[in-house]
PDB file of C-alpha atoms in Angstrom:
ATOM      1  CA  MET E   1     -20.687 -20.663 -20.757  1.00 44.00           C
ATOM      2  CA  LYS E   2     -16.950 -20.777 -20.195  1.00 54.00           C
ATOM      3  CA  ASN E   3     -15.374 -17.585 -18.859  1.00 59.00           C
ATOM      4  CA  ILE E   4     -12.915 -16.014 -21.308  1.00 61.00           C
ATOM      5  CA  PRO E   5      -9.882 -14.299 -19.716  1.00 66.00           C
ATOM      6  CA  VAL E   6      -9.897 -10.557 -20.359  1.00 74.00           C
ATOM      7  CA  GLU E   7      -6.613  -8.908 -21.327  1.00 80.00           C
ATOM      8  CA  GLU E   8      -6.238  -5.282 -20.301  1.00 84.00           C
ATOM      9  CA  ARG E   9      -5.918  -2.790 -23.158  1.00 88.00           C
ATOM     10  CA  THR E  10      -5.964   0.971 -23.550  1.00 88.00           C
ATOM     11  CA  PRO E  11      -9.014   2.398 -25.368  1.00 89.00           C
ATOM     12  CA  TRP E  12      -8.983   5.067 -28.058  1.00 89.00           C
ATOM     13  CA  ARG E  13      -8.871   8.521 -26.523  1.00 90.00           C
ATOM     14  CA  VAL E  14      -7.956  12.108 -27.421  1.00 91.00           C
ATOM     15  CA  SER E  15      -7.474  15.324 -25.495  1.00 90.00           C
ATOM     16  CA  GLY E  16     -10.631  16.162 -23.613  1.00 90.00           C
ATOM     17  CA  MET E  17      -9.938  19.896 -23.534  1.00 93.00           C
ATOM     18  CA  ALA E  18      -9.727  20.093 -27.328  1.00 93.00           C
ATOM     19  CA  ILE E  19     -13.030  18.246 -27.755  1.00 93.00           C
ATOM     20  CA  LEU E  20     -14.647  20.393 -25.047  1.00 94.00           C
ATOM     21  CA  LEU E  21     -13.689  23.679 -26.723  1.00 94.00           C
ATOM     22  CA  LEU E  22     -14.584  22.367 -30.182  1.00 94.00           C
ATOM     23  CA  ASN E  23     -17.976  21.134 -29.001  1.00 93.00           C
ATOM     24  CA  ILE E  24     -18.760  24.422 -27.267  1.00 94.00           C
ATOM     25  CA  ALA E  25     -17.842  26.312 -30.432  1.00 94.00           C
ATOM     26  CA  LEU E  26     -19.979  24.018 -32.590  1.00 93.00           C
ATOM     27  CA  MET E  27     -22.929  24.296 -30.210  1.00 92.00           C
ATOM     28  CA  ALA E  28     -22.594  28.080 -30.312  1.00 93.00           C
ATOM     29  CA  GLY E  29     -22.539  27.910 -34.103  1.00 92.00           C
ATOM     30  CA  ALA E  30     -25.569  25.615 -34.079  1.00 91.00           C
ATOM     31  CA  THR E  31     -27.402  28.113 -31.877  1.00 91.00           C
ATOM     32  CA  VAL E  32     -26.605  30.938 -34.281  1.00 90.00           C
ATOM     33  CA  LEU E  33     -27.732  28.750 -37.185  1.00 89.00           C
ATOM     34  CA  VAL E  34     -31.076  27.976 -35.519  1.00 88.00           C
ATOM     35  CA  VAL E  35     -31.720  31.635 -34.682  1.00 88.00           C
ATOM     36  CA  LEU E  36     -30.716  32.756 -38.183  1.00 87.00           C
ATOM     37  CA  CYS E  37     -32.896  30.164 -39.914  1.00 85.00           C
ATOM     38  CA  GLY E  38     -35.837  31.091 -37.701  1.00 81.00           C
ATOM     39  CA  ALA E  39     -35.410  34.797 -38.433  1.00 81.00           C
ATOM     40  CA  LEU E  40     -35.132  34.267 -42.193  1.00 78.00           C
ATOM     41  CA  SER E  41     -38.166  31.990 -42.260  1.00 77.00           C
ATOM     42  CA  GLU E  42     -40.382  34.803 -40.938  1.00 74.00           C
ATOM     43  CA  GLY E  43     -39.713  36.935 -43.993  1.00 70.00           C
ATOM     44  CA  THR E  44     -39.412  34.418 -46.822  1.00 72.00           C
ATOM     45  CA  GLY E  45     -41.203  31.417 -45.390  1.00 72.00           C
ATOM     46  CA  MET E  46     -39.725  28.055 -44.511  1.00 74.00           C
ATOM     47  CA  THR E  47     -37.745  27.003 -47.564  1.00 80.00           C
ATOM     48  CA  PRO E  48     -36.107  23.548 -47.866  1.00 81.00           C
ATOM     49  CA  ALA E  49     -32.668  25.086 -47.250  1.00 81.00           C
ATOM     50  CA  LEU E  50     -33.836  26.869 -44.099  1.00 82.00           C
ATOM     51  CA  ALA E  51     -35.583  23.714 -42.885  1.00 85.00           C
ATOM     52  CA  ALA E  52     -32.412  21.693 -43.418  1.00 86.00           C
ATOM     53  CA  GLY E  53     -30.293  24.272 -41.581  1.00 86.00           C
ATOM     54  CA  LEU E  54     -32.793  24.429 -38.727  1.00 87.00           C
ATOM     55  CA  SER E  55     -32.849  20.628 -38.468  1.00 89.00           C
ATOM     56  CA  VAL E  56     -29.050  20.386 -38.434  1.00 89.00           C
ATOM     57  CA  GLY E  57     -28.756  23.071 -35.758  1.00 88.00           C
ATOM     58  CA  LEU E  58     -31.414  21.540 -33.531  1.00 90.00           C
ATOM     59  CA  ALA E  59     -29.980  18.036 -33.983  1.00 91.00           C
ATOM     60  CA  TYR E  60     -26.557  19.211 -32.898  1.00 90.00           C
ATOM     61  CA  LEU E  61     -27.897  21.184 -29.940  1.00 90.00           C
ATOM     62  CA  CYS E  62     -30.222  18.466 -28.673  1.00 91.00           C
ATOM     63  CA  ILE E  63     -28.408  15.246 -29.609  1.00 92.00           C
ATOM     64  CA  VAL E  64     -24.826  15.473 -30.887  1.00 91.00           C
ATOM     65  CA  GLY E  65     -23.541  18.094 -28.451  1.00 91.00           C
ATOM     66  CA  PRO E  66     -24.816  16.399 -25.255  1.00 92.00           C
ATOM     67  CA  VAL E  67     -23.612  13.008 -26.506  1.00 93.00           C
ATOM     68  CA  LEU E  68     -20.102  14.390 -27.065  1.00 93.00           C
ATOM     69  CA  PHE E  69     -20.107  15.844 -23.551  1.00 93.00           C
ATOM     70  CA  ALA E  70     -20.854  12.343 -22.238  1.00 91.00           C
ATOM     71  CA  GLY E  71     -17.529  11.147 -23.666  1.00 92.00           C
ATOM     72  CA  LEU E  72     -15.439  13.522 -21.531  1.00 92.00           C
ATOM     73  CA  LYS E  73     -13.680  11.770 -18.638  1.00 91.00           C
ATOM     74  CA  VAL E  74     -11.500  13.133 -15.826  1.00 91.00           C
ATOM     75  CA  LEU E  75      -8.983  10.902 -14.046  1.00 91.00           C
ATOM     76  CA  LYS E  76      -6.881  11.840 -11.029  1.00 90.00           C
ATOM     77  CA  PRO E  77      -3.437  10.323 -10.377  1.00 92.00           C
ATOM     78  CA  ASN E  78      -3.608   6.659  -9.309  1.00 91.00           C
ATOM     79  CA  GLU E  79      -7.148   6.211 -10.574  1.00 91.00           C
ATOM     80  CA  ALA E  80      -8.504   4.068 -13.394  1.00 92.00           C
ATOM     81  CA  MET E  81     -11.708   3.473 -15.326  1.00 93.00           C
ATOM     82  CA  VAL E  82     -12.817   0.247 -16.998  1.00 93.00           C
ATOM     83  CA  PHE E  83     -15.167   0.676 -19.953  1.00 94.00           C
ATOM     84  CA  THR E  84     -17.636  -1.649 -21.637  1.00 92.00           C
ATOM     85  CA  LEU E  85     -19.406  -1.055 -24.939  1.00 92.00           C
ATOM     86  CA  PHE E  86     -22.798  -2.737 -25.283  1.00 91.00           C
ATOM     87  CA  GLY E  87     -21.822  -5.432 -22.793  1.00 87.00           C
ATOM     88  CA  ARG E  88     -18.338  -6.120 -24.172  1.00 92.00           C
ATOM     89  CA  TYR E  89     -15.033  -5.064 -22.662  1.00 92.00           C
ATOM     90  CA  TYR E  90     -13.794  -1.915 -24.423  1.00 93.00           C
ATOM     91  CA  GLY E  91     -10.649  -0.867 -22.551  1.00 92.00           C
ATOM     92  CA  SER E  92      -9.143   0.513 -19.352  1.00 92.00           C
ATOM     93  CA  LEU E  93      -7.914   4.052 -18.849  1.00 92.00           C
ATOM     94  CA  ALA E  94      -5.301   4.535 -16.120  1.00 89.00           C
ATOM     95  CA  GLU E  95      -3.652   7.849 -17.068  1.00 89.00           C
ATOM     96  CA  ALA E  96      -4.223  11.033 -15.112  1.00 90.00           C
ATOM     97  CA  GLY E  97      -5.765  13.803 -17.193  1.00 91.00           C
ATOM     98  CA  TYR E  98      -8.784  15.012 -19.137  1.00 93.00           C
ATOM     99  CA  PHE E  99      -9.784  12.706 -22.009  1.00 93.00           C
ATOM    100  CA  PHE E 100     -12.453  12.144 -24.602  1.00 94.00           C
ATOM    101  CA  VAL E 101     -13.442   8.538 -25.273  1.00 93.00           C
ATOM    102  CA  ASN E 102     -16.241   6.847 -27.153  1.00 92.00           C
ATOM    103  CA  PRO E 103     -19.357   8.524 -25.682  1.00 93.00           C
ATOM    104  CA  PHE E 104     -21.343   5.290 -25.898  1.00 93.00           C
ATOM    105  CA  VAL E 105     -19.096   3.360 -23.501  1.00 93.00           C
ATOM    106  CA  SER E 106     -20.089   2.916 -19.865  1.00 91.00           C
ATOM    107  CA  ALA E 107     -17.739   2.745 -16.880  1.00 90.00           C
ATOM    108  CA  VAL E 108     -17.897  -0.432 -14.799  1.00 90.00           C
ATOM    109  CA  PRO E 109     -18.965   0.569 -11.265  1.00 87.00           C
ATOM    110  CA  SER E 110     -16.609  -0.029  -8.370  1.00 83.00           C
ATOM    111  CA  PRO E 111     -17.665  -2.486  -5.615  1.00 77.00           C
ATOM    112  CA  LYS E 112     -17.904   0.520  -3.293  1.00 66.00           C
ATOM    113  CA  ALA E 113     -20.800   1.932  -5.337  1.00 48.00           C
ATOM    114  CA  SER E 114     -23.480   0.410  -3.082  1.00 48.00           C
ATOM    115  CA  GLU E 115     -21.809   1.800   0.051  1.00 49.00           C
ATOM    116  CA  LEU E 116     -21.547   5.253  -1.521  1.00 46.00           C
ATOM    117  CA  ALA E 117     -25.208   5.134  -2.510  1.00 47.00           C
ATOM    118  CA  ALA E 118     -26.176   4.250   1.059  1.00 46.00           C
ATOM    119  CA  ALA E 119     -24.042   7.093   2.415  1.00 44.00           C
ATOM    120  CA  GLU E 120     -25.598   9.515  -0.068  1.00 49.00           C
ATOM    121  CA  LYS E 121     -29.086   8.443   1.004  1.00 47.00           C
ATOM    122  CA  ALA E 122     -28.207   8.931   4.668  1.00 49.00           C
ATOM    123  CA  GLN E 123     -26.818  12.452   4.033  1.00 52.00           C
ATOM    124  CA  GLY E 124     -29.998  13.576   2.313  1.00 51.00           C
ATOM    125  CA  PRO E 125     -30.288  15.747  -0.816  1.00 51.00           C
ATOM    126  CA  ASN E 126     -26.797  17.112  -1.393  1.00 55.00           C
ATOM    127  CA  LYS E 127     -25.844  17.676  -5.013  1.00 49.00           C
ATOM    128  CA  GLY E 128     -22.130  18.059  -4.290  1.00 51.00           C
ATOM    129  CA  ALA E 129     -21.968  14.830  -2.304  1.00 49.00           C
ATOM    130  CA  SER E 130     -24.088  13.085  -4.942  1.00 49.00           C
ATOM    131  CA  SER E 131     -21.760  14.011  -7.803  1.00 50.00           C
ATOM    132  CA  ARG E 132     -18.693  12.981  -5.819  1.00 49.00           C
ATOM    133  CA  ALA E 133     -20.299   9.658  -4.948  1.00 48.00           C
ATOM    134  CA  GLN E 134     -21.259   9.003  -8.563  1.00 52.00           C
ATOM    135  CA  ARG E 135     -17.767   9.818  -9.774  1.00 52.00           C
ATOM    136  CA  ALA E 136     -16.133   7.634  -7.099  1.00 53.00           C
ATOM    137  CA  ALA E 137     -18.434   4.787  -8.095  1.00 68.00           C
ATOM    138  CA  ARG E 138     -17.093   4.935 -11.665  1.00 82.00           C
ATOM    139  CA  THR E 139     -13.386   4.984 -10.788  1.00 88.00           C
ATOM    140  CA  ILE E 140     -11.144   2.419  -9.141  1.00 90.00           C
ATOM    141  CA  SER E 141      -8.264   3.467  -6.912  1.00 89.00           C
ATOM    142  CA  LEU E 142      -4.736   2.302  -7.740  1.00 91.00           C
ATOM    143  CA  LYS E 143      -3.294   3.644  -4.485  1.00 91.00           C
ATOM    144  CA  ALA E 144      -1.728   1.467  -1.813  1.00 92.00           C
ATOM    145  CA  MET E 145      -4.383   0.485   0.725  1.00 91.00           C
ATOM    146  CA  THR E 146      -4.424  -1.267   4.077  1.00 91.00           C
ATOM    147  CA  LEU E 147      -6.544  -4.254   5.046  1.00 90.00           C
ATOM    148  CA  ASN E 148      -6.738  -4.856   8.791  1.00 89.00           C
ATOM    149  CA  ASN E 149      -8.769  -8.030   9.223  1.00 81.00           C
ATOM    150  CA  ASP E 150     -10.406  -9.030  12.483  1.00 83.00           C
ATOM    151  CA  LYS E 151      -8.476 -11.228  14.899  1.00 88.00           C
ATOM    152  CA  GLN E 152      -9.055 -14.945  14.424  1.00 88.00           C
ATOM    153  CA  LYS E 153      -8.861 -17.981  16.676  1.00 89.00           C
ATOM    154  CA  ILE E 154      -6.789 -20.682  14.939  1.00 89.00           C
ATOM    155  CA  ASN E 155      -5.088 -23.875  16.130  1.00 88.00           C
ATOM    156  CA  ASP E 156      -1.319 -23.909  15.633  1.00 86.00           C
ATOM    157  CA  ALA E 157       0.806 -26.914  14.606  1.00 86.00           C
ATOM    158  CA  GLN E 158       0.586 -28.339  18.154  1.00 82.00           C
ATOM    159  CA  GLY E 159      -3.185 -27.946  18.332  1.00 84.00           C
ATOM    160  CA  ASN E 160      -3.107 -24.996  20.732  1.00 85.00           C
ATOM    161  CA  PRO E 161      -5.777 -22.350  20.052  1.00 89.00           C
ATOM    162  CA  ILE E 162      -4.228 -18.930  19.461  1.00 88.00           C
ATOM    163  CA  ILE E 163      -5.546 -15.463  18.641  1.00 89.00           C
ATOM    164  CA  ILE E 164      -3.807 -13.877  15.663  1.00 91.00           C
ATOM    165  CA  GLY E 165      -4.367 -10.774  13.560  1.00 91.00           C
ATOM    166  CA  ILE E 166      -2.627  -9.492  10.429  1.00 91.00           C
ATOM    167  CA  VAL E 167      -2.430  -6.299   8.410  1.00 93.00           C
ATOM    168  CA  VAL E 168      -1.993  -6.447   4.625  1.00 93.00           C
ATOM    169  CA  ILE E 169      -0.812  -3.539   2.461  1.00 94.00           C
ATOM    170  CA  TRP E 170      -1.967  -3.961  -1.124  1.00 94.00           C
ATOM    171  CA  LYS E 171      -2.894  -2.151  -4.315  1.00 94.00           C
ATOM    172  CA  VAL E 172      -4.707  -2.819  -7.577  1.00 93.00           C
ATOM    173  CA  VAL E 173      -2.293  -3.191 -10.504  1.00 93.00           C
ATOM    174  CA  ASN E 174      -4.804  -4.429 -13.082  1.00 93.00           C
ATOM    175  CA  ALA E 175      -8.135  -2.628 -12.912  1.00 92.00           C
ATOM    176  CA  THR E 176      -9.640  -4.860 -15.596  1.00 92.00           C
ATOM    177  CA  LYS E 177      -9.093  -8.048 -13.597  1.00 92.00           C
ATOM    178  CA  ALA E 178     -10.221  -6.389 -10.365  1.00 91.00           C
ATOM    179  CA  LEU E 179     -13.609  -5.378 -11.781  1.00 91.00           C
ATOM    180  CA  LEU E 180     -14.319  -8.085 -14.357  1.00 90.00           C
ATOM    181  CA  ASN E 181     -12.771 -11.274 -12.919  1.00 90.00           C
ATOM    182  CA  VAL E 182     -14.242 -11.084  -9.405  1.00 90.00           C
ATOM    183  CA  ASP E 183     -17.516  -9.704  -8.095  1.00 88.00           C
ATOM    184  CA  ASP E 184     -16.066  -7.649  -5.217  1.00 88.00           C
ATOM    185  CA  TYR E 185     -12.287  -7.476  -5.008  1.00 90.00           C
ATOM    186  CA  PHE E 186     -12.404  -6.001  -1.476  1.00 90.00           C
ATOM    187  CA  GLU E 187     -14.341  -8.960  -0.124  1.00 90.00           C
ATOM    188  CA  TYR E 188     -12.331 -11.387  -2.265  1.00 92.00           C
ATOM    189  CA  LEU E 189      -9.049 -10.115  -0.788  1.00 92.00           C
ATOM    190  CA  SER E 190     -10.412 -10.287   2.762  1.00 91.00           C
ATOM    191  CA  ILE E 191     -11.543 -13.897   2.326  1.00 92.00           C
ATOM    192  CA  GLN E 192      -8.234 -14.941   0.765  1.00 93.00           C
ATOM    193  CA  CYS E 193      -6.307 -13.296   3.625  1.00 93.00           C
ATOM    194  CA  ASP E 194      -8.350 -15.242   6.188  1.00 92.00           C
ATOM    195  CA  SER E 195      -7.855 -18.495   4.279  1.00 92.00           C
ATOM    196  CA  ALA E 196      -4.103 -17.981   3.823  1.00 93.00           C
ATOM    197  CA  LEU E 197      -3.695 -17.067   7.490  1.00 92.00           C
ATOM    198  CA  ARG E 198      -5.355 -20.299   8.594  1.00 92.00           C
ATOM    199  CA  ASN E 199      -3.246 -22.374   6.204  1.00 91.00           C
ATOM    200  CA  ILE E 200       0.039 -20.816   7.345  1.00 91.00           C
ATOM    201  CA  VAL E 201      -0.670 -20.781  11.094  1.00 90.00           C
ATOM    202  CA  ARG E 202      -1.438 -24.519  11.082  1.00 90.00           C
ATOM    203  CA  LEU E 203       2.115 -25.186   9.839  1.00 89.00           C
ATOM    204  CA  TYR E 204       3.969 -23.600  12.786  1.00 87.00           C
ATOM    205  CA  PRO E 205       3.840 -23.879  16.584  1.00 87.00           C
ATOM    206  CA  TYR E 206       3.225 -20.777  18.650  1.00 84.00           C
ATOM    207  CA  ASP E 207       6.579 -21.093  20.383  1.00 80.00           C
ATOM    208  CA  SER E 208       9.565 -23.434  20.225  1.00 74.00           C
ATOM    209  CA  THR E 209      12.486 -24.079  22.545  1.00 65.00           C
ATOM    210  CA  ASP E 210      14.863 -25.211  19.791  1.00 68.00           C
ATOM    211  CA  ASP E 211      15.744 -23.752  16.380  1.00 69.00           C
ATOM    212  CA  GLU E 212      12.416 -24.799  14.868  1.00 77.00           C
ATOM    213  CA  THR E 213      10.469 -22.069  13.083  1.00 82.00           C
ATOM    214  CA  SER E 214       7.685 -20.683  15.257  1.00 83.00           C
ATOM    215  CA  LEU E 215       5.072 -17.966  15.014  1.00 82.00           C
ATOM    216  CA  ARG E 216       6.566 -15.942  17.856  1.00 82.00           C
ATOM    217  CA  GLY E 217      10.240 -16.432  17.111  1.00 81.00           C
ATOM    218  CA  SER E 218      10.193 -16.335  13.292  1.00 83.00           C
ATOM    219  CA  SER E 219       7.656 -13.629  12.532  1.00 83.00           C
ATOM    220  CA  GLN E 220       9.582 -12.379   9.472  1.00 88.00           C
ATOM    221  CA  GLU E 221       9.666 -15.804   7.845  1.00 89.00           C
ATOM    222  CA  VAL E 222       6.007 -16.448   8.646  1.00 90.00           C
ATOM    223  CA  ALA E 223       5.036 -13.033   7.240  1.00 90.00           C
ATOM    224  CA  GLN E 224       6.906 -13.776   4.008  1.00 92.00           C
ATOM    225  CA  ARG E 225       5.142 -17.127   3.640  1.00 92.00           C
ATOM    226  CA  LEU E 226       1.861 -15.369   4.299  1.00 92.00           C
ATOM    227  CA  LEU E 227       2.580 -12.725   1.643  1.00 94.00           C
ATOM    228  CA  GLU E 228       3.419 -15.370  -0.962  1.00 93.00           C
ATOM    229  CA  GLU E 229       0.286 -17.369  -0.137  1.00 93.00           C
ATOM    230  CA  ILE E 230      -2.013 -14.343  -0.450  1.00 94.00           C
ATOM    231  CA  GLN E 231      -0.309 -13.121  -3.629  1.00 94.00           C
ATOM    232  CA  GLN E 232      -0.774 -16.486  -5.295  1.00 93.00           C
ATOM    233  CA  LYS E 233      -4.513 -16.374  -4.613  1.00 92.00           C
ATOM    234  CA  THR E 234      -5.095 -12.746  -5.655  1.00 93.00           C
ATOM    235  CA  VAL E 235      -3.371 -12.669  -9.055  1.00 93.00           C
ATOM    236  CA  ILE E 236      -6.719 -13.371 -10.702  1.00 92.00           C
ATOM    237  CA  ALA E 237      -8.105 -10.168  -9.146  1.00 92.00           C
ATOM    238  CA  GLY E 238      -5.249  -7.970 -10.393  1.00 92.00           C
ATOM    239  CA  ILE E 239      -4.018  -7.267  -6.859  1.00 94.00           C
ATOM    240  CA  GLU E 240      -0.394  -6.924  -5.739  1.00 94.00           C
ATOM    241  CA  ILE E 241       0.447  -7.623  -2.095  1.00 94.00           C
ATOM    242  CA  LEU E 242       3.085  -5.148  -0.920  1.00 94.00           C
ATOM    243  CA  GLU E 243       3.463  -6.289   2.683  1.00 93.00           C
ATOM    244  CA  ALA E 244       1.876  -8.640   5.205  1.00 92.00           C
ATOM    245  CA  ARG E 245       2.596  -8.377   8.934  1.00 91.00           C
ATOM    246  CA  ILE E 246       1.373 -10.056  12.106  1.00 90.00           C
ATOM    247  CA  THR E 247      -0.111  -7.369  14.347  1.00 90.00           C
ATOM    248  CA  HIS E 248      -1.428  -9.517  17.206  1.00 89.00           C
ATOM    249  CA  LEU E 249      -0.357 -12.903  18.541  1.00 87.00           C
ATOM    250  CA  SER E 250      -1.445 -14.499  21.804  1.00 85.00           C
ATOM    251  CA  TYR E 251      -2.817 -17.706  23.234  1.00 83.00           C
ATOM    252  CA  ALA E 252      -6.579 -18.058  23.422  1.00 84.00           C
ATOM    253  CA  PRO E 253      -8.005 -17.016  26.830  1.00 81.00           C
ATOM    254  CA  GLU E 254      -8.927 -20.586  27.793  1.00 80.00           C
ATOM    255  CA  ILE E 255      -5.280 -21.749  27.736  1.00 70.00           C
ATOM    256  CA  ALA E 256      -3.429 -18.471  28.302  1.00 63.00           C
ATOM    257  CA  ALA E 257      -2.864 -19.060  32.051  1.00 70.00           C
ATOM    258  CA  ALA E 258      -1.558 -22.608  31.571  1.00 68.00           C
ATOM    259  CA  MET E 259       0.747 -21.556  28.743  1.00 66.00           C
ATOM    260  CA  LEU E 260       2.078 -18.673  30.821  1.00 72.00           C
ATOM    261  CA  GLN E 261       3.035 -21.099  33.580  1.00 70.00           C
ATOM    262  CA  ARG E 262       4.763 -23.306  31.023  1.00 70.00           C
ATOM    263  CA  GLN E 263       6.721 -20.356  29.655  1.00 71.00           C
ATOM    264  CA  GLN E 264       7.731 -19.324  33.166  1.00 74.00           C
ATOM    265  CA  ALA E 265       8.839 -22.877  33.971  1.00 73.00           C
ATOM    266  CA  SER E 266      10.877 -23.045  30.764  1.00 72.00           C
ATOM    267  CA  ALA E 267      12.533 -19.735  31.593  1.00 74.00           C
ATOM    268  CA  ILE E 268      13.380 -20.877  35.134  1.00 74.00           C
ATOM    269  CA  ILE E 269      14.845 -24.159  33.859  1.00 75.00           C
ATOM    270  CA  ALA E 270      16.951 -22.345  31.267  1.00 76.00           C
ATOM    271  CA  ALA E 271      18.224 -19.890  33.882  1.00 76.00           C
ATOM    272  CA  ARG E 272      19.062 -22.688  36.337  1.00 76.00           C
ATOM    273  CA  GLN E 273      20.891 -24.591  33.637  1.00 79.00           C
ATOM    274  CA  MET E 274      23.038 -21.557  32.877  1.00 82.00           C
ATOM    275  CA  ILE E 275      23.771 -21.009  36.581  1.00 77.00           C
ATOM    276  CA  VAL E 276      24.794 -24.641  37.098  1.00 79.00           C
ATOM    277  CA  GLU E 277      27.046 -24.621  34.036  1.00 80.00           C
ATOM    278  CA  GLY E 278      28.741 -21.457  35.261  1.00 80.00           C
ATOM    279  CA  ALA E 279      29.128 -22.804  38.802  1.00 77.00           C
ATOM    280  CA  VAL E 280      30.692 -26.058  37.598  1.00 81.00           C
ATOM    281  CA  GLY E 281      33.155 -24.079  35.503  1.00 83.00           C
ATOM    282  CA  MET E 282      34.112 -21.897  38.464  1.00 81.00           C
ATOM    283  CA  VAL E 283      34.619 -24.918  40.759  1.00 78.00           C
ATOM    284  CA  GLU E 284      36.748 -26.634  38.137  1.00 79.00           C
ATOM    285  CA  MET E 285      38.862 -23.512  37.728  1.00 82.00           C
ATOM    286  CA  ALA E 286      39.302 -23.190  41.512  1.00 78.00           C
ATOM    287  CA  LEU E 287      40.524 -26.787  41.875  1.00 77.00           C
ATOM    288  CA  GLU E 288      42.912 -26.391  38.941  1.00 78.00           C
ATOM    289  CA  LYS E 289      44.354 -23.167  40.362  1.00 77.00           C
ATOM    290  CA  LEU E 290      44.850 -24.662  43.832  1.00 73.00           C
ATOM    291  CA  SER E 291      46.587 -27.696  42.389  1.00 73.00           C
ATOM    292  CA  ALA E 292      48.707 -25.806  39.854  1.00 75.00           C
ATOM    293  CA  ASN E 293      50.003 -23.252  42.350  1.00 75.00           C
ATOM    294  CA  ASN E 294      50.615 -25.855  45.091  1.00 71.00           C
ATOM    295  CA  ILE E 295      48.609 -23.779  47.532  1.00 71.00           C
ATOM    296  CA  VAL E 296      47.069 -26.749  49.287  1.00 68.00           C
ATOM    297  CA  GLU E 297      46.821 -30.473  48.757  1.00 70.00           C
ATOM    298  CA  LEU E 298      43.361 -31.963  49.100  1.00 69.00           C
ATOM    299  CA  ASP E 299      42.368 -35.578  49.067  1.00 70.00           C
ATOM    300  CA  GLU E 300      39.305 -36.763  47.194  1.00 73.00           C
ATOM    301  CA  GLU E 301      37.048 -36.455  50.212  1.00 74.00           C
ATOM    302  CA  ARG E 302      38.071 -32.822  50.834  1.00 72.00           C
ATOM    303  CA  LYS E 303      37.726 -32.018  47.142  1.00 71.00           C
ATOM    304  CA  ALA E 304      34.205 -33.433  47.189  1.00 77.00           C
ATOM    305  CA  SER E 305      33.380 -31.368  50.269  1.00 75.00           C
ATOM    306  CA  MET E 306      34.808 -28.229  48.664  1.00 73.00           C
ATOM    307  CA  VAL E 307      32.889 -28.849  45.449  1.00 74.00           C
ATOM    308  CA  SER E 308      29.674 -29.367  47.413  1.00 76.00           C
ATOM    309  CA  ASN E 309      30.121 -26.159  49.403  1.00 71.00           C
ATOM    310  CA  LEU E 310      30.994 -24.059  46.347  1.00 73.00           C
ATOM    311  CA  LEU E 311      28.040 -25.382  44.350  1.00 71.00           C
ATOM    312  CA  VAL E 312      25.678 -24.622  47.235  1.00 72.00           C
ATOM    313  CA  VAL E 313      27.014 -21.075  47.479  1.00 70.00           C
ATOM    314  CA  LEU E 314      27.014 -20.401  43.731  1.00 68.00           C
ATOM    315  CA  CYS E 315      23.662 -22.032  42.920  1.00 70.00           C
ATOM    316  CA  SER E 316      21.696 -20.786  45.923  1.00 68.00           C
ATOM    317  CA  ASN E 317      18.916 -18.235  45.486  1.00 65.00           C
ATOM    318  CA  LYS E 318      19.948 -16.441  48.672  1.00 64.00           C
ATOM    319  CA  ASP E 319      23.212 -14.955  49.883  1.00 65.00           C
ATOM    320  CA  ALA E 320      25.489 -17.478  51.624  1.00 62.00           C
ATOM    321  CA  GLN E 321      26.028 -17.219  55.380  1.00 66.00           C
ATOM    322  CA  PRO E 322      29.762 -17.875  56.018  1.00 65.00           C
ATOM    323  CA  VAL E 323      30.773 -20.052  58.979  1.00 64.00           C
ATOM    324  CA  VAL E 324      34.321 -19.689  60.357  1.00 55.00           C
ATOM    325  CA  ASN E 325      35.874 -22.943  61.615  1.00 57.00           C
ATOM    326  CA  SER E 326      38.296 -22.158  64.477  1.00 55.00           C
ATOM    327  CA  GLY E 327      39.448 -25.748  64.897  1.00 53.00           C
ATOM    328  CA  SER E 328      41.026 -28.341  62.669  1.00 54.00           C
ATOM    329  CA  ILE E 329      39.218 -29.204  59.486  1.00 54.00           C
ATOM    330  CA  TYR E 330      39.860 -32.840  60.300  1.00 53.00           C
TER     331      TYR E 330
END
């Protein structure tokens, strides 16, 4: 059978406090009616009127009153309930307060219900914990939550295995979709985050020496792409992705040492290139100053010697050891 999309709607509801007080008053009246009919029947016998009154009182005490109590629902801020009536979607309640709804509806259990049941069983017989667990199983949280998935080993755009981990901040914005469109929206979100992470990481290299987008140098852009990818996949579950961030990024252990050497070599080359460019500029400035101020006239051979000496001094890793020439330079 083809799945029919479910549109979220608000069910009929009234003030729960008013129904609670009214039901208590009616049950008290029904109790008085039962006692009165029983007392009168001892003196005059059970007449049809007394039998009818006794039946009405007992029916309200045993059936109607408890059924009305079943329709009372309490919702805290940022909580929701999804109701079904005889197997069909009835409505979703997402307002904080005390309400009365159709007493024959049933709340769709949250995916956490099985975990709460296991925790309750482990704690032993505890009525307070049991009631809290049952209530939590019937409600779905609309608060912002954090998903911190395990680190994964993925190959980047250059085929290098890397270890990457992400954290996703999310919340449920449509409780109906979260409970009725997917079996377990927690697991669904986790799987979609893993899938989106693999798809995005394969598009970028770990590091880049030019202006190309990389995982290490363009984390903001990668995180935005990741957020959009996850959001696209989780619309069906009524989930909104608030933020996605990379929390861990490193090379896999089997190539970490080799990649560290490559990074060190790249850094040394870049530093040497900057030193050479600066040294050439200083030598050029020195020759121009000497020539412009007519301090000394040098032929091409002496200029070459001067350039060589200055470059050695400026580009050397160690301090230069000056040598004083007491004779003629020729």
